[in-house]
Amino acid sequence: MRKLSLNKAFMLLEPGPVVLVTTADKGKNNIMTISWHMVMDFTPRFALLTGPWNYSYKALIRTKSCVISIPTVDISKKVVGIGVCSGSDTDKFKKFDLTPVKAKSIDAPLIKECLANVECHVTDHIKKHDIFVLEAVHAWIDVNRKERRTIHANGDGTFVVDGRVLNYRRLMLPKLPPGV
Amino acid sequence: MRKLSLNKAFMLLEPGPVVLVTTADKGKNNIMTISWHMVMDFTPRFALLTGPWNYSYKALIRTKSCVISIPTVDISKKVVGIGVCSGSDTDKFKKFDLTPVKAKSIDAPLIKECLANVECHVTDHIKKHDIFVLEAVHAWIDVNRKERRTIHANGDGTFVVDGRVLNYRRLMLPKLPPGV
């Protein structure tokens, strides 16, 4: 994994893919699958919504940190599998044969098999809505990875894979944030 | 446009597409283009992040309502164009040749040329982060529309179009919300 400029890290979440979020609580790694996230700022900051029904919820509150990992279509079945079991009784890294990699600034691990990983601090927890505000501190990308297409949840158990790319850079140039 | 069950309306935003948000403030319709949204609940509730830099911001605060419209790839150039000009000096419905359609419960209009439209009340404004919490009250879908592929912003002026669909319904069945 090579370092990715923090200026560009919002680009990983802006398209709205399904992501994996890792936590490490009391020495125990866990992973959750989530689509309920949004970009909040180019710095970057992200919002994530989860609740007490989710085993990772307490880990986010207690450790105030997590890694957002971006999986691609080749591991989509694992991504779905991770979403339908619980860290309360499952070691998901082991069950889904994924490799935790030590992060630089936090305890939660990167996932080697993902396209990219973003180390985040939880800077706020809006209790009324269970929205977590994340501030990215380091971002990493696998520059050699061939499969780079992400997946998007439709909400009914089907997922749409990234298709072709449209280029409107010229039209958007005045509006683009620095460094992208 | 035919009525879409509110149970299914979250499915329009769950994949993270670029959406249009219409408002009507003091009799003036406006449209903004936005990717910074997320699903908050299946009921459905949505979060939307925007700020004072955006002309629609005051309209959201004052009128406490909006329509989320889902554009498809065939009108992607209009969607980008809407995002790079301001309602302060532009009638965007006129400029981009879009048709406002009267909503059922709110003043903000549906957009006829979009795949779907969701009428929403703003139920909360988290001032600290400028997150708007929206509760959907009616949803509409163009069942006859052939082009149904949405677009996703990469953040650098390029956009990825929906590609092929993966079906993991069987694996996810225990986790699916009612009615989808």
XYZ file of C-alpha atoms in Angstrom:
360
model
C 0.000 0.000 0.000
C 1.325 3.381 -0.969
C 0.488 6.663 0.748
C -2.460 8.509 -0.812
C -2.623 12.289 -0.411
C -5.300 13.243 2.125
C -6.519 15.773 -0.482
C -7.648 12.832 -2.590
C -9.010 10.533 0.103
C -12.572 11.926 -0.096
C -12.655 10.553 -3.667
C -12.817 7.031 -2.232
C -16.179 7.684 -0.545
C -17.720 10.369 -2.776
C -19.095 7.785 -5.272
C -21.019 6.051 -2.447
C -19.543 2.522 -2.541
C -20.118 -0.203 0.014
C -17.201 0.059 2.462
C -15.710 -2.018 5.227
C -14.978 -0.395 8.577
C -12.466 -2.001 10.888
C -12.142 -1.428 14.625
C -9.875 -2.810 17.345
C -11.410 -2.930 20.807
C -9.618 -4.530 23.758
C -7.183 -6.173 21.367
C -9.917 -7.696 19.221
C -10.166 -6.741 15.540
C -13.550 -6.521 13.876
C -15.019 -5.530 10.494
C -18.434 -4.208 9.507
C -19.970 -3.662 6.073
C -21.729 -0.337 5.608
C -23.302 1.907 2.953
C -24.576 4.564 5.339
C -21.729 7.071 5.005
C -21.170 10.438 3.350
C -18.388 12.917 2.689
C -18.602 15.997 4.949
C -15.569 17.955 3.774
C -12.593 17.667 1.421
C -10.105 17.722 4.333
C -11.481 14.931 4.489
C -14.191 14.348 7.035
C -16.821 11.635 6.786
C -20.123 10.808 8.479
C -21.052 7.242 9.314
C -24.344 6.065 10.772
C -24.645 2.953 12.882
C -26.326 2.004 16.133
C -26.335 -0.248 19.192
C -27.622 -3.143 17.023
C -24.128 -3.260 15.545
C -21.228 -4.894 17.409
C -18.793 -2.260 16.078
C -20.861 0.549 17.636
C -19.319 0.204 21.091
C -15.835 -0.121 19.621
C -16.265 3.184 17.775
C -17.406 4.899 20.968
C -14.698 3.371 23.170
C -11.689 3.568 20.850
C -12.656 6.709 18.920
C -10.985 5.401 15.785
C -11.523 3.130 12.797
C -10.265 2.341 9.313
C -12.498 2.757 6.271
C -11.465 0.117 3.718
C -12.625 0.146 0.112
C -13.371 -3.332 -1.229
C -13.738 -4.094 -4.930
C -16.031 -6.376 -6.881
C -13.673 -9.380 -6.767
C -14.247 -9.726 -3.003
C -17.940 -8.739 -3.060
C -19.126 -12.077 -1.678
C -16.873 -11.632 1.365
C -18.172 -8.070 1.808
C -21.763 -9.333 1.910
C -20.787 -12.213 4.212
C -19.136 -9.783 6.635
C -22.386 -7.825 6.734
C -24.571 -10.764 7.716
C -22.583 -12.107 10.673
C -21.548 -10.470 13.939
C -18.186 -9.745 15.521
C -19.725 -10.822 18.837
C -19.206 -14.482 17.917
C -17.034 -14.354 14.773
C -13.423 -13.476 14.025
C -14.199 -11.973 10.633
C -10.577 -11.617 9.494
C -10.180 -15.352 10.033
C -13.566 -16.447 8.677
C -13.195 -14.424 5.453
C -9.465 -14.986 5.052
C -8.557 -11.283 5.131
C -5.215 -9.901 6.263
C -5.038 -7.210 8.944
C -2.159 -4.785 8.368
C -0.873 -2.486 11.119
C -2.089 1.093 10.683
C 0.219 4.043 11.252
C -1.697 6.079 13.830
C -4.483 3.947 15.255
C -5.103 0.447 16.603
C -7.712 -0.577 14.010
C -6.074 -2.494 11.148
C -5.976 -1.843 7.422
C -7.246 -4.669 5.202
C -4.602 -5.843 2.765
C -7.083 -7.209 0.216
C -8.858 -3.849 -0.201
C -8.118 -1.231 -2.843
C -7.591 1.513 -0.272
C -7.658 2.179 3.467
C -8.287 5.404 5.366
C -7.248 5.740 9.022
C -9.774 7.877 10.879
C -10.310 9.424 14.296
C -13.873 9.698 15.565
C -14.103 13.409 16.360
C -17.792 13.583 17.242
C -20.722 11.302 18.013
C -24.085 12.948 17.375
C -26.005 10.811 19.865
C -29.474 11.953 18.848
C -28.997 10.368 15.401
C -26.060 8.001 16.055
C -23.999 9.755 13.411
C -20.236 9.405 13.859
C -18.031 12.175 12.488
C -14.658 10.891 11.258
C -11.514 12.842 10.464
C -9.033 11.058 8.201
C -5.413 11.072 9.322
C -3.719 8.759 6.804
C -4.814 7.161 3.543
C -3.275 4.225 1.669
C -3.880 2.808 -1.779
C -2.824 -0.359 -3.571
C -1.421 1.160 -6.748
C -0.763 -2.211 -8.373
C -4.254 -3.599 -7.966
C -5.849 -4.421 -11.312
C -9.486 -4.760 -10.227
C -10.563 -1.293 -9.057
C -14.338 -1.426 -9.589
C -16.301 -0.890 -6.376
C -19.839 -2.047 -5.612
C -22.926 -0.086 -4.524
C -25.763 -1.568 -2.468
C -29.274 -1.326 -3.868
C -30.708 -2.254 -0.466
C -32.580 -5.358 -1.622
C -29.638 -7.745 -1.670
C -28.502 -6.714 -5.140
C -25.447 -4.579 -5.862
C -24.436 -2.478 -8.828
C -20.844 -2.645 -10.045
C -18.971 0.418 -11.358
C -19.393 0.756 -15.105
C -17.956 3.227 -17.585
C -16.530 6.638 -16.654
C -17.770 10.038 -17.858
C -15.369 12.963 -17.918
C -16.766 16.425 -17.074
C -13.530 17.840 -15.664
C -13.486 20.851 -17.959
C -17.006 21.847 -17.013
C -16.307 21.354 -13.293
C -12.816 22.837 -13.121
C -13.843 26.029 -11.272
C -15.545 23.898 -8.598
C -12.909 21.222 -7.963
C -11.143 21.223 -4.587
C -7.329 21.640 -4.534
C -5.148 18.673 -5.373
C -7.563 16.455 -7.302
C -44.831 9.182 -12.234
C -46.314 6.346 -10.233
C -46.363 6.096 -6.435
C -43.396 4.215 -4.999
C -43.841 2.497 -1.631
C -42.002 4.437 1.101
C -40.551 1.077 2.173
C -38.555 1.079 -1.046
C -37.598 4.742 -1.286
C -34.311 4.280 0.619
C -33.185 2.088 -2.289
C -32.914 5.210 -4.450
C -30.171 6.706 -2.241
C -28.512 3.601 -0.774
C -26.232 3.120 -3.851
C -24.838 6.656 -3.395
C -25.763 8.313 -6.715
C -25.468 11.982 -7.547
C -28.894 13.474 -6.800
C -30.715 16.703 -7.492
C -32.446 18.494 -4.624
C -35.208 20.957 -5.394
C -36.493 23.701 -3.111
C -39.147 26.404 -3.442
C -38.486 29.533 -1.408
C -40.711 32.610 -1.665
C -42.259 31.212 -4.838
C -38.903 30.590 -6.509
C -37.913 27.076 -7.537
C -34.271 26.019 -7.368
C -32.180 22.881 -7.907
C -28.839 21.793 -6.487
C -26.616 18.858 -7.392
C -25.247 16.894 -4.443
C -23.386 13.707 -3.551
C -23.104 14.386 0.162
C -26.077 12.382 1.391
C -26.673 9.113 3.210
C -29.501 6.845 4.266
C -30.257 7.066 7.995
C -33.148 4.630 8.298
C -35.413 2.436 6.168
C -38.515 4.474 7.093
C -36.850 6.306 5.164
C -34.793 9.093 6.646
C -31.828 10.714 4.885
C -28.966 13.013 5.850
C -27.796 15.768 3.535
C -24.822 18.043 4.097
C -24.633 21.526 2.654
C -23.677 24.962 3.914
C -24.094 28.719 3.595
C -21.952 28.670 0.413
C -24.944 27.062 -1.277
C -27.974 29.093 -2.393
C -30.347 26.230 -1.468
C -29.114 26.272 2.151
C -31.384 29.130 3.243
C -34.326 27.622 1.372
C -33.896 24.341 3.282
C -33.812 26.210 6.593
C -36.742 28.492 5.781
C -39.092 26.048 4.049
C -38.094 22.890 5.933
C -38.793 20.784 2.848
C -37.265 19.617 -0.413
C -37.514 16.994 -3.128
C -34.704 14.532 -3.782
C -34.728 13.717 -7.500
C -32.750 10.861 -9.019
C -31.234 11.732 -12.393
C -29.898 9.135 -14.803
C -26.919 9.055 -17.132
C -28.800 10.491 -20.136
C -29.118 13.867 -18.377
C -25.681 13.775 -16.708
C -24.432 16.907 -18.480
C -27.392 18.874 -17.123
C -26.728 17.478 -13.640
C -23.128 18.730 -13.761
C -24.227 22.069 -15.221
C -26.734 22.544 -12.383
C -23.878 22.007 -9.920
C -21.624 24.694 -11.348
C -24.067 27.615 -11.441
C -26.079 29.294 -8.684
C -29.782 29.769 -8.099
C -28.951 33.291 -6.952
C -28.744 34.442 -10.572
C -30.097 31.487 -12.571
C -33.502 29.906 -13.087
C -32.144 26.387 -13.368
C -35.399 24.756 -14.520
C -35.423 27.190 -17.438
C -31.686 27.095 -18.194
C -31.535 23.291 -18.256
C -34.963 22.767 -19.824
C -36.338 20.701 -16.940
C -40.020 20.449 -16.035
C -41.194 21.189 -12.495
C -44.154 19.020 -11.457
C -46.344 19.862 -8.468
C -45.554 17.722 -5.443
C -48.307 16.269 -3.256
C -47.363 17.567 0.189
C -44.718 20.279 -0.188
C -43.991 23.382 -2.255
C -40.718 22.136 -3.785
C -41.350 20.577 -7.213
C -40.632 17.126 -8.580
C -38.502 16.988 -11.740
C -40.317 15.266 -14.575
C -37.126 14.225 -16.404
C -35.761 12.285 -13.398
C -36.184 8.569 -12.733
C -37.667 9.135 -9.280
C -38.588 11.886 -6.837
C -38.878 11.797 -3.052
C -40.803 14.498 -1.185
C -39.101 15.220 2.131
C -39.617 17.272 5.268
C -36.521 18.656 7.001
C -36.990 17.318 10.527
C -33.678 18.451 12.002
C -30.744 20.719 11.217
C -27.576 19.732 13.053
C -26.058 23.217 13.023
C -22.632 22.206 14.267
C -22.051 20.152 11.121
C -24.715 21.596 8.771
C -26.286 18.184 8.391
C -29.968 18.248 7.427
C -32.117 15.312 8.500
C -34.890 14.533 6.003
C -37.979 12.397 6.460
C -39.584 11.166 3.235
C -43.354 11.613 2.951
C -44.046 10.546 -0.646
C -42.004 8.866 -3.361
C -42.651 8.703 -7.094
C -41.043 6.684 -9.868
C -41.221 6.773 -13.653
C -41.990 3.130 -14.329
C -41.811 3.537 -18.113
C -38.348 5.090 -18.221
C -35.896 2.967 -20.205
C -32.622 4.546 -19.056
C -32.334 3.767 -15.340
C -28.574 3.903 -14.801
C -27.512 6.541 -12.269
C -24.133 8.267 -11.983
C -21.694 8.507 -9.075
C -19.264 11.408 -8.575
C -15.587 10.579 -8.233
C -14.895 14.097 -6.941
C -12.409 15.061 -9.658
C -14.930 15.935 -12.365
C -15.303 12.346 -13.532
C -18.341 10.183 -12.870
C -18.878 6.456 -12.863
C -22.019 5.059 -14.476
C -23.897 2.057 -13.062
C -22.635 -1.174 -14.553
C -23.749 -4.757 -14.096
C -25.802 -6.031 -11.155
C -24.777 -8.730 -8.641
C -27.461 -10.678 -6.824
C -26.765 -11.658 -3.183
C -30.414 -11.691 -2.083
C -30.292 -15.250 -0.764
C -27.262 -14.520 1.399
C -28.767 -11.267 2.704
C -32.364 -12.426 3.175
C -32.255 -12.470 7.011
C -30.965 -8.867 6.986
C -33.301 -7.240 4.448
C -35.814 -4.678 5.728
C -39.539 -5.361 5.199
C -41.046 -4.717 1.766
C -37.975 -4.785 -0.475
